[in-house]
C-alpha positions as CSV (number, residue, x, y, z in Angstrom):
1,X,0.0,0.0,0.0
2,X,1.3,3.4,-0.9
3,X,1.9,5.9,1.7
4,X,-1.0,8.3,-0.3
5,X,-3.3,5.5,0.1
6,X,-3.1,5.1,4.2
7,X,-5.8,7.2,5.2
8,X,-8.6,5.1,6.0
9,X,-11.8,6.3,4.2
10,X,-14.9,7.0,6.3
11,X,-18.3,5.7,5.2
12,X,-20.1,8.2,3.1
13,X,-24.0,6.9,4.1
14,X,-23.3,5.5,7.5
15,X,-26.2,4.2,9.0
16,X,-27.5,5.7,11.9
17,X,-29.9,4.1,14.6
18,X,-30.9,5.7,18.0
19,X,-31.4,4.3,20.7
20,X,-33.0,4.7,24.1
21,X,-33.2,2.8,27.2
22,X,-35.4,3.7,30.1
23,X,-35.4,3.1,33.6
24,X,-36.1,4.0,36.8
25,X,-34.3,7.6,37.5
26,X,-32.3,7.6,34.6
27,X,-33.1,7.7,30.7
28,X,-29.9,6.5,28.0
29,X,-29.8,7.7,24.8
30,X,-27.3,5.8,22.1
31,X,-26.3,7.2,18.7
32,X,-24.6,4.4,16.9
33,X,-23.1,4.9,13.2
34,X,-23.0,1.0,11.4
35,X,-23.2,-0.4,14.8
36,X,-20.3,1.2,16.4
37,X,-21.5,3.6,19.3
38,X,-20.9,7.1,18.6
39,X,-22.1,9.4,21.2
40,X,-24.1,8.5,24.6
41,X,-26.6,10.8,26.5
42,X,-27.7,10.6,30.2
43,X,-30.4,12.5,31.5
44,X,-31.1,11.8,35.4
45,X,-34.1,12.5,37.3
46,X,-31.8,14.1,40.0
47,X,-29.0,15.4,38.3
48,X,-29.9,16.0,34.7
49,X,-28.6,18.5,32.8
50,X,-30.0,22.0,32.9
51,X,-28.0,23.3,29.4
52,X,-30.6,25.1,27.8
53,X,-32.7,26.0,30.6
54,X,-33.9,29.8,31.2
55,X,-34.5,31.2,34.7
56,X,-35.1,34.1,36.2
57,X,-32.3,34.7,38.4
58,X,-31.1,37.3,40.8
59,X,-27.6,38.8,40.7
60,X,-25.5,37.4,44.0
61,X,-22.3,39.6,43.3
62,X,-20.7,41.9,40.7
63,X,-17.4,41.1,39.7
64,X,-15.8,43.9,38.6
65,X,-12.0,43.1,38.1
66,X,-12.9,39.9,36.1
67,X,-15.7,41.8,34.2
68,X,-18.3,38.8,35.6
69,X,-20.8,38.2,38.1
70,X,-22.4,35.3,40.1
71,X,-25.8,34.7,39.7
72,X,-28.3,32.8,41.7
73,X,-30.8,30.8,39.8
74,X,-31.7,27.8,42.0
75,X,-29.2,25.3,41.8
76,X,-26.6,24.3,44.2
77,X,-24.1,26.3,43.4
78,X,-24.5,30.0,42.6
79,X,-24.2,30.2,38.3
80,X,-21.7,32.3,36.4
81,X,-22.0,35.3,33.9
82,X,-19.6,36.8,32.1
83,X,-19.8,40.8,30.2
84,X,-18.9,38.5,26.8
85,X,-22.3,36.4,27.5
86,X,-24.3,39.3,27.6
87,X,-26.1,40.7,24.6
88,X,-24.8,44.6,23.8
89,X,-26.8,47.1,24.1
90,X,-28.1,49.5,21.1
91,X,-26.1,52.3,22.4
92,X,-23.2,50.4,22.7
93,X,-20.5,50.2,20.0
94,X,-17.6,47.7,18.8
95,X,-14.9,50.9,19.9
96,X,-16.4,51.0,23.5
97,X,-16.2,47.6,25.8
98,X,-19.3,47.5,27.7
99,X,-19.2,47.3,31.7
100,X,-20.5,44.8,33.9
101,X,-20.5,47.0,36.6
102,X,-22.5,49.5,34.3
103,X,-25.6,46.5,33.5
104,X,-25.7,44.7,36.7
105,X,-25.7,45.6,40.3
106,X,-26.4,43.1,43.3
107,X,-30.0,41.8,43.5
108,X,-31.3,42.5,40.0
109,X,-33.5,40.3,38.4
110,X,-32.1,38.8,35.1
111,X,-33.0,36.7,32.5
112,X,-30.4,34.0,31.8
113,X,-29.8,30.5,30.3
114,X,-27.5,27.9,31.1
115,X,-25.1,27.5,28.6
116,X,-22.8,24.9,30.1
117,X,-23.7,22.3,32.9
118,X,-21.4,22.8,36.4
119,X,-18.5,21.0,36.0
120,X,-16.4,20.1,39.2
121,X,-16.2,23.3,41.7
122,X,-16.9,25.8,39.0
123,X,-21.0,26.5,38.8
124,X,-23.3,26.9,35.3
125,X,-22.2,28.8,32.8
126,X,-24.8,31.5,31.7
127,X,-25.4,34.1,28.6
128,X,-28.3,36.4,28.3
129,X,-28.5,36.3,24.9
130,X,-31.2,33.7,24.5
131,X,-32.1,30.5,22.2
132,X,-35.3,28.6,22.0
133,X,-35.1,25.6,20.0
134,X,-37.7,24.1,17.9
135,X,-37.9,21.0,15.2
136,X,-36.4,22.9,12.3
137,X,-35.0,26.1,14.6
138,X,-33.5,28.1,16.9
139,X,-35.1,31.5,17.8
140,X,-32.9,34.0,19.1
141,X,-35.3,36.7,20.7
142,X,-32.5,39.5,21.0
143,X,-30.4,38.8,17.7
144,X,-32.0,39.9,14.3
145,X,-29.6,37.7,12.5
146,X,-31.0,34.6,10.1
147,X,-28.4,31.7,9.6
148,X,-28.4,28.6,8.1
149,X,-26.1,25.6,9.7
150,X,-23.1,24.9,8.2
151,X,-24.2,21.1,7.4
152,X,-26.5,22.3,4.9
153,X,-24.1,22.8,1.7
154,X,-26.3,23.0,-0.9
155,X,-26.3,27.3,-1.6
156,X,-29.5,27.2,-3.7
157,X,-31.7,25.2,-0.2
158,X,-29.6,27.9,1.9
159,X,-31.1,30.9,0.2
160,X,-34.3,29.2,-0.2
161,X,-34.3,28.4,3.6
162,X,-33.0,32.2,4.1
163,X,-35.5,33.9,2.2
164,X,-38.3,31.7,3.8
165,X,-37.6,32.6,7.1
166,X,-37.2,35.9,6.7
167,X,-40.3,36.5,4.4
168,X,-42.4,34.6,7.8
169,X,-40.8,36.6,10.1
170,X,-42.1,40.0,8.7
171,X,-45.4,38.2,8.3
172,X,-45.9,37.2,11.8
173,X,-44.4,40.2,12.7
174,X,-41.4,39.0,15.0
175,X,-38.7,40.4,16.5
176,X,-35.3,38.2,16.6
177,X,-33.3,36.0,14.4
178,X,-33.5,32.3,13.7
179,X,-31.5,29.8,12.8
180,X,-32.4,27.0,10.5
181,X,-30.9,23.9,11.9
182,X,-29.9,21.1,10.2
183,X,-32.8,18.9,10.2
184,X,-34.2,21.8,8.3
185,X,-33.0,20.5,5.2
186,X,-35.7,20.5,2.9
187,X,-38.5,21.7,5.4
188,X,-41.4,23.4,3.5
189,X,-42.6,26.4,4.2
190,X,-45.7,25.6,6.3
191,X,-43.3,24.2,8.6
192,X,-41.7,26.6,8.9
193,X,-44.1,28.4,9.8
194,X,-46.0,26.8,12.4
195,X,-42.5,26.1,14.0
196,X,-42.4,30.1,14.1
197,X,-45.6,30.9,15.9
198,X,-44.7,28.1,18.2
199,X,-41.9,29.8,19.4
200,X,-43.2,32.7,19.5
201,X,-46.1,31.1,22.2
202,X,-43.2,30.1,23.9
203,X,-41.3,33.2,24.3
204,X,-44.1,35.5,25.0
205,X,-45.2,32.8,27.9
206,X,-41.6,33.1,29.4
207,X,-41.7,36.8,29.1
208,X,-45.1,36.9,30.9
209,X,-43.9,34.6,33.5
210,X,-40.6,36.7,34.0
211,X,-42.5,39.7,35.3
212,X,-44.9,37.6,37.9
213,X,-42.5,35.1,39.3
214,X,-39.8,35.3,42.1
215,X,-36.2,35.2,41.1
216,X,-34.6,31.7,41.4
217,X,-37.6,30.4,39.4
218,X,-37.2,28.0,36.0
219,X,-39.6,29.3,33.2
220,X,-38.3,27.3,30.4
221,X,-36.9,23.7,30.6
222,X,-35.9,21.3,27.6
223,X,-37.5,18.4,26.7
224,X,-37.2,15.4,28.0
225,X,-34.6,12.5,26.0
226,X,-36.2,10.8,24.2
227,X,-38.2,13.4,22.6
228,X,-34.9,15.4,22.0
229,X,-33.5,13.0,20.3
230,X,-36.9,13.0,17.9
231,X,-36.3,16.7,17.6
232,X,-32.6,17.2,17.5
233,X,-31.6,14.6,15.3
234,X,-34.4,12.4,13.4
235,X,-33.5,13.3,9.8
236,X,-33.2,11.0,6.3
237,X,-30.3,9.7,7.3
238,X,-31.5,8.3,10.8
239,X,-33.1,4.6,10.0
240,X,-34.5,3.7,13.4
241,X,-35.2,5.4,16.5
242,X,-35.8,2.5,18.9
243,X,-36.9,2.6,22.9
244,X,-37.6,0.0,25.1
245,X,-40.7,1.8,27.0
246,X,-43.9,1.6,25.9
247,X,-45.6,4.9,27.4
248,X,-42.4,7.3,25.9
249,X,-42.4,5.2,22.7
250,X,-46.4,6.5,22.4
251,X,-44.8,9.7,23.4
252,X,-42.8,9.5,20.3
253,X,-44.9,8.6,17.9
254,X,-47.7,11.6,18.9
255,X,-44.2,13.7,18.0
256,X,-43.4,12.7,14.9
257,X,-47.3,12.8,13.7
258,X,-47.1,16.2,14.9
259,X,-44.3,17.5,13.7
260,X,-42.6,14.7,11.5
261,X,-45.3,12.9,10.6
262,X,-43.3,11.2,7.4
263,X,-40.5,9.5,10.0
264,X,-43.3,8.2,12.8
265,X,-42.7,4.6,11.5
266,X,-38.9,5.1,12.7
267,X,-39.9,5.4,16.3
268,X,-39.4,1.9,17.2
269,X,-40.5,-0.1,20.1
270,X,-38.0,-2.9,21.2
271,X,-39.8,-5.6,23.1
272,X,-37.3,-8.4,22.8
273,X,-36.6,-9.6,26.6
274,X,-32.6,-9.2,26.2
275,X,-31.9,-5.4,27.1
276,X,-32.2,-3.3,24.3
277,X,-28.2,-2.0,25.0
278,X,-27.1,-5.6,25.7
279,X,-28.7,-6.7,22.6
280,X,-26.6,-3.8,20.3
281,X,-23.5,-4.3,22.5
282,X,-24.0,-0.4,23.7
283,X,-23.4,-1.6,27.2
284,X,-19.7,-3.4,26.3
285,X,-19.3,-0.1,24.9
286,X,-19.6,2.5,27.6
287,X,-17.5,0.6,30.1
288,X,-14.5,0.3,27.6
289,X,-15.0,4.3,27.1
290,X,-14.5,4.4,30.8
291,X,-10.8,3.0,30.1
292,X,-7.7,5.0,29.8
293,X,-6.5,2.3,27.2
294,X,-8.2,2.0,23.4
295,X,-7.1,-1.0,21.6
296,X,-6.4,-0.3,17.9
297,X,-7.0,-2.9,15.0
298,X,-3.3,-2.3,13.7
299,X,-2.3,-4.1,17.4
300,X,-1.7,-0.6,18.5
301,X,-3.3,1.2,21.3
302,X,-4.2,4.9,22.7
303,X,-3.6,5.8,26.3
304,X,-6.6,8.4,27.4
305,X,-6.1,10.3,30.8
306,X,-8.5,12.9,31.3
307,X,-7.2,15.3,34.3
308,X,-8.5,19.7,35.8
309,X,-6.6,21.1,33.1
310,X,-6.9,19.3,29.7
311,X,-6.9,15.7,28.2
312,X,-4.1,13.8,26.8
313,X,-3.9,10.9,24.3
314,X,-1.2,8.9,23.7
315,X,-0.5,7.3,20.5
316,X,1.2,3.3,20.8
317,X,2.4,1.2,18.0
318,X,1.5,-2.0,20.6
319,X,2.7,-5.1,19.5
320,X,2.4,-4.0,15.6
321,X,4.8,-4.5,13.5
322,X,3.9,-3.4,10.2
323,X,5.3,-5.5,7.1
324,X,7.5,-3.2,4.8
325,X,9.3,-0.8,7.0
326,X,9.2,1.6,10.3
327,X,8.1,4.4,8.9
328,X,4.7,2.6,7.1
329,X,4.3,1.1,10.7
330,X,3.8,4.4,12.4
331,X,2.0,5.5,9.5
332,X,-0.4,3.6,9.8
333,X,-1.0,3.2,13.3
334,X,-1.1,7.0,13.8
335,X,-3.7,7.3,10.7
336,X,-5.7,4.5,12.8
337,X,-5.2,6.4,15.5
338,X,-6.2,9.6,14.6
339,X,-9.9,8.4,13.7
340,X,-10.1,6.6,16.6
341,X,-9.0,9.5,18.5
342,X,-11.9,11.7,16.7
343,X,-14.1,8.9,17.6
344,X,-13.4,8.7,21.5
345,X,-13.4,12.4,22.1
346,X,-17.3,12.3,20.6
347,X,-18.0,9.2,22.7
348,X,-16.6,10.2,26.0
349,X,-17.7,13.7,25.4
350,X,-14.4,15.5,26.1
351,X,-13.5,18.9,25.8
352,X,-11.5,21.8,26.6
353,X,-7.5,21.5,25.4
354,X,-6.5,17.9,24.2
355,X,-3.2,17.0,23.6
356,X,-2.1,13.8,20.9
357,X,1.1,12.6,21.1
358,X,1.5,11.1,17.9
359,X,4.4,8.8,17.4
360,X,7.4,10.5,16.2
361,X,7.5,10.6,12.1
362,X,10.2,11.8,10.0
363,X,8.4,12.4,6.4
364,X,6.5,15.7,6.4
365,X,4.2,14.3,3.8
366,X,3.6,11.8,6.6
367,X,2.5,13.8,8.9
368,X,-0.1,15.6,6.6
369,X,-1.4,12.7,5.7
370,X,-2.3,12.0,9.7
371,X,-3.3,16.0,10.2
372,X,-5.6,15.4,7.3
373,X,-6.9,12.3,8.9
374,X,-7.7,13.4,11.7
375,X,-9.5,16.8,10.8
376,X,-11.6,14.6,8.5
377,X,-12.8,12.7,11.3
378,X,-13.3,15.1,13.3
379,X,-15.9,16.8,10.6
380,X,-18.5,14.7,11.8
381,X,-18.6,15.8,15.2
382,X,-21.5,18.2,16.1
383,X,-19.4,20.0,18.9
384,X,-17.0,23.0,17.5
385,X,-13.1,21.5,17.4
386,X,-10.1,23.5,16.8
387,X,-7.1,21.3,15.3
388,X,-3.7,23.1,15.4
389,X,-0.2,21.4,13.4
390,X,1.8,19.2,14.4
391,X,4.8,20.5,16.5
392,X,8.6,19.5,15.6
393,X,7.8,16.9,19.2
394,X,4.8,15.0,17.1
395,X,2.4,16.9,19.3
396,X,-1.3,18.0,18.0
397,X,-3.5,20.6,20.3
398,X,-7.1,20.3,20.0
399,X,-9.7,22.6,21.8
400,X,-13.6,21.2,21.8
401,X,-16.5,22.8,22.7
402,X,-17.6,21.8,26.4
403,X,-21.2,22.1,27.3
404,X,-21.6,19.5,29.7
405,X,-19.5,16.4,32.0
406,X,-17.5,14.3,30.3
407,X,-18.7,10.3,30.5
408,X,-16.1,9.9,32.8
409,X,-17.5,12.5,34.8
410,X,-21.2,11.7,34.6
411,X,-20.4,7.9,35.8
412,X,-17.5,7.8,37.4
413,X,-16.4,9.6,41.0
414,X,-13.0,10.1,42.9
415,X,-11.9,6.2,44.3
416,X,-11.8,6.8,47.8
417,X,-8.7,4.5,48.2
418,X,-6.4,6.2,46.2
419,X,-8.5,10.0,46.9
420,X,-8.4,10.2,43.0
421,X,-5.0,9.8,42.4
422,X,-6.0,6.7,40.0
423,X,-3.4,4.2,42.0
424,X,-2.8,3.2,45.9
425,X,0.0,2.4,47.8
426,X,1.5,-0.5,48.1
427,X,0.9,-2.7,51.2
428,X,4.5,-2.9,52.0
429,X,4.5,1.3,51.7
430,X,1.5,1.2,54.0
431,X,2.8,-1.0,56.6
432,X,6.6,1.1,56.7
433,X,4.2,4.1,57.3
434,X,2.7,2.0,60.1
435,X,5.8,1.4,61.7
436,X,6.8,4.9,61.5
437,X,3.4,6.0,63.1
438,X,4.0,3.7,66.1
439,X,7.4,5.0,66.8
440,X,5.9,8.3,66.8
441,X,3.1,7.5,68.8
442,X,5.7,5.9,71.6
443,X,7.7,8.9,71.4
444,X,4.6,11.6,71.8
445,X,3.2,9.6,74.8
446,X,3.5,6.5,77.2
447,X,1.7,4.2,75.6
448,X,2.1,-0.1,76.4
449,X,-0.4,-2.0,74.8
450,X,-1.8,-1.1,71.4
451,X,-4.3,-1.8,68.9
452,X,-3.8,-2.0,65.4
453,X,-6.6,-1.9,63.3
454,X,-6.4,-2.3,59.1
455,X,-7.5,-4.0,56.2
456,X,-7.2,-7.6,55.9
457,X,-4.4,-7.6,53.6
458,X,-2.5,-5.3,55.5
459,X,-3.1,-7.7,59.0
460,X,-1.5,-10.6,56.7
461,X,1.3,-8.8,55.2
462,X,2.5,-7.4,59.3
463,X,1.9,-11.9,59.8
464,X,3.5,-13.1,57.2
465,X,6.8,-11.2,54.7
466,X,6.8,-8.3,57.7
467,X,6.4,-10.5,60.3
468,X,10.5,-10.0,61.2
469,X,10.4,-5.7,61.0
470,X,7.3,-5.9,62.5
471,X,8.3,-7.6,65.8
472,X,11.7,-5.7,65.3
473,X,9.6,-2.5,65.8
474,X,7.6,-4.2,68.5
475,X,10.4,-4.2,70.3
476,X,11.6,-1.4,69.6
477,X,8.9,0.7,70.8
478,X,8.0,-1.7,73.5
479,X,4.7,-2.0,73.1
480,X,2.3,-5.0,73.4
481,X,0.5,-5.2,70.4
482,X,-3.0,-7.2,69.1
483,X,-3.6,-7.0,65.3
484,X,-7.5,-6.6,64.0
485,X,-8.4,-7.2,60.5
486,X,-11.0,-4.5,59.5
487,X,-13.0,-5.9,56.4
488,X,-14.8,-1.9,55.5
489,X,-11.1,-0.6,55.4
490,X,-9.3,0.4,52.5
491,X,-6.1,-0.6,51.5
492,X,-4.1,2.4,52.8
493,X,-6.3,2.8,55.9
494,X,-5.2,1.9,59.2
495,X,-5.8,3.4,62.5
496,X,-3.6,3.0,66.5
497,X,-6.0,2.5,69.1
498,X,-4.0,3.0,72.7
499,X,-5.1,0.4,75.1
């Protein structure tokens, strides 16, 4: 194979199911290109995401040095807005930054929406400049502008879609921009319409609402999942939409007649009695995206860590080989890589700065060829991406667009053995820092008889290899000592009881 020929071709009519699982607290939504799972969603009854929700909120504190303020709009922590969020004002001009200090003071009611979820310590993210979202678009109630997305190509359906929208807006006689989204495509005009007066209903419901209700109140919430996904994504190329509960499958269906009414026979109900993710192999799936390690075909593999500050990725040639020389061998592997790569930031839903360490190639044209590869892939993902060159080190920076937790995130919390660190301490490092703590102990006060208390392996470890520095320190301290084998303790947990 020729070194032009290694990039590996993507499907051009992949085919795309959705689907949804329900269950108790918690609803799963699974987009899956030719089988292989793509993106996963999670919406929880307790701690969904609130991206997209618009509250009245109430101004906590005005920061003026970092031209922000926090605002309190019901949630746990107190939600963050910054002057750039903030739609300008008619009398103000590109020459003149506007001041935060001049638009908000403590205790003024605002109108926000969440923009991105809270993410660790840091709270919501919020902007004032508004977005409603319907079937075929987005209204914008303080931004005159009409756009088109980017994922419609075709110039002649743009202007159509342009001219359409505009033409309905100065018949209905609205105020704000839309944007047509991409399951716009082809939408006639009548629906166009009647998605227009809809929101319109909408946002002169939440403007009423704004003036009657206390600050910290929600007055606009998104739709549940499995409707979303009917709305944000059931286009043409979408074969199946298929959920395994029978009350939000009806749900669906009254949607689609409403408002899709030529895709309702792709909302699917899955009855089979093996688990509709179990059955698609979505479950396999998601706990391999909870791995730092991503086998490659070539008998390479990636190393994810995800850490505060930014994600890194990096690129292994495994226990490949190759067949003509060194340089095809990394090659390859880092073409393989770089679409997996595209693939796992999608699935695991990372963003922020990412770093790929390629492995190190010599042939500029080589290196193209991967920077090519992996821009391509990383066309089909719906969330804005950045993709800088390759530095002299084989390095590639990445920024994505972060709205909301990372997989990781969502499922996963700090192990409470290792505080997060992602390892533990050895059993011999724990018991040397055992000994240590009861020559201490002997030192700070009289002590003679004492009570060790640990985790089971620890007890065996001080009975058995340690057994001679054990009783050495024994000894050595003096002290009379009974062991206790504590089965709730972790690893690197131990505790002296003086008896």
């Amino acid at each position: 194979m020729s070194a032009s020929s290694m990039a590996i071709p993507r499907t051009e009519e992949p085919r795309i199911e959705i689907l949804v699982n329900v269950s108790t607290g918690e609803t799963r939504a699974a987009h899956l290109e030719n089988g292989v799972l793509q993106e996963i969603h999670v919406q929880r009854d307790a701690t969904g995401s609130v991206v997209g929700n618009i509250y009245l909120g109430k101004v906590q504190r005005v920061l003026a040095g970092m031209q922000a303020a926090f605002v309190d709009i019901g949630l746990q922590r107190a939600a963050f807005l910054q002057i750039s969020d903030m739609v300008r004002r008619p009398a103000e001009t590109q020459d003149v930054a506007p001041r935060i200090q001049n638009r908000l003071s403590q205790g003024d009611r605002v109108l926000v929406q969440v923009s991105k979820d809270a993410m660790s310590t840091k709270g919501a993210r919020l902007t004032t400049d508004l977005a409603i979202p319907s079937r075929f678009l987005v209204y914008m109630p303080y931004n005159p502008r009409i756009g088109v997305s980017a994922r419609i190509e075709n110039e002649a359906e743009r202007d159509r879609l342009s001219s359409a929208v505009a033409g309905i807006r100065e018949e209905l006689g609205l105020e704000g921009g839309f944007i047509v989204r991409t399951v716009g495509d082809g939408a006639p005009h009548h629906a166009l319409a009647a998605d227009m007066r809809f929101l319109a209903t909408v946002w002169k419901d939440i403007l009423t609402q704004s003036r009657i209700v206390a600050p910290e109140t929600l007055l606009y919430g998104d739709l549940a999942l499995p409707i979303r996904m009917l709305r944000d994504m059931l286009t043409p190329d979408v074969a199946a939409i298929t959920i395994d509960d029978e009350d939000a499958w009806r749900e669906m269906v009254a949607f689609t007649q409403r408002f899709a009414p030529e895709f309702t026979d792709r909302a699917l109900h899955y009855t089979k009695p093996v688990p509709l993710f179990s059955q698609y192999g979505v479950e396999e799936a998601i706990e391999r995206a909870l791995q730092p390690k991503v086998p490659l075909r070539s008998g390479g593999f990636l190393i994810i860590e995800q850490t505060e500050a930014m994600v890194t990725v990096d690129v292994n040639t495994g226990g490949y080989v190759g067949t003509r020389s060194l340089e095809q061998t990394v090659l390859r592997t880092n073409v393989e890589a770089a679409n997996t790569v595209a693939r796992q930031l999608r699935l695991r839903n990372l963003g922020g700065i990412i770093v790929i360490d390629f492995i190190d190639m010599v042939d500029a044209d080589h290196k193209q060829q991967v920077l090519a590869a992996l821009r391509d892939a990383l066309d089909a993902d719906p969330a804005k991406t950045t993709v800088g060159d390759i530095s002299p080190l084989g390095l590639v920076e990445i920024t994505r667009k972060r709205t909301r937790e990372s997989l990781q995130q969502l499922m996963c919390s700090a192990c409470e053995a290792c505080n997060g660190r992602g390892f533990i301490k050895t059993g011999e490092t724990v018991c040397f820092a055992l000994f240590r703590e009861m020559s201490r102990l002997t030192r700070a006060r009289a002590a003679e008889e004492l009570l060790i208390l640990a985790a089971p392996d620890i007890i065996g470890l001080l009975l058995d290899e340690l057994s001679g520095a054990f009783n050495a320190v024994c000894t050595e301290t003096g002290l009379s000592v009974r062991l206790q084998a504590e089965q709730l303790y972790t690893p690197e947990q131990f505790d002296l009881v003086v008896m």
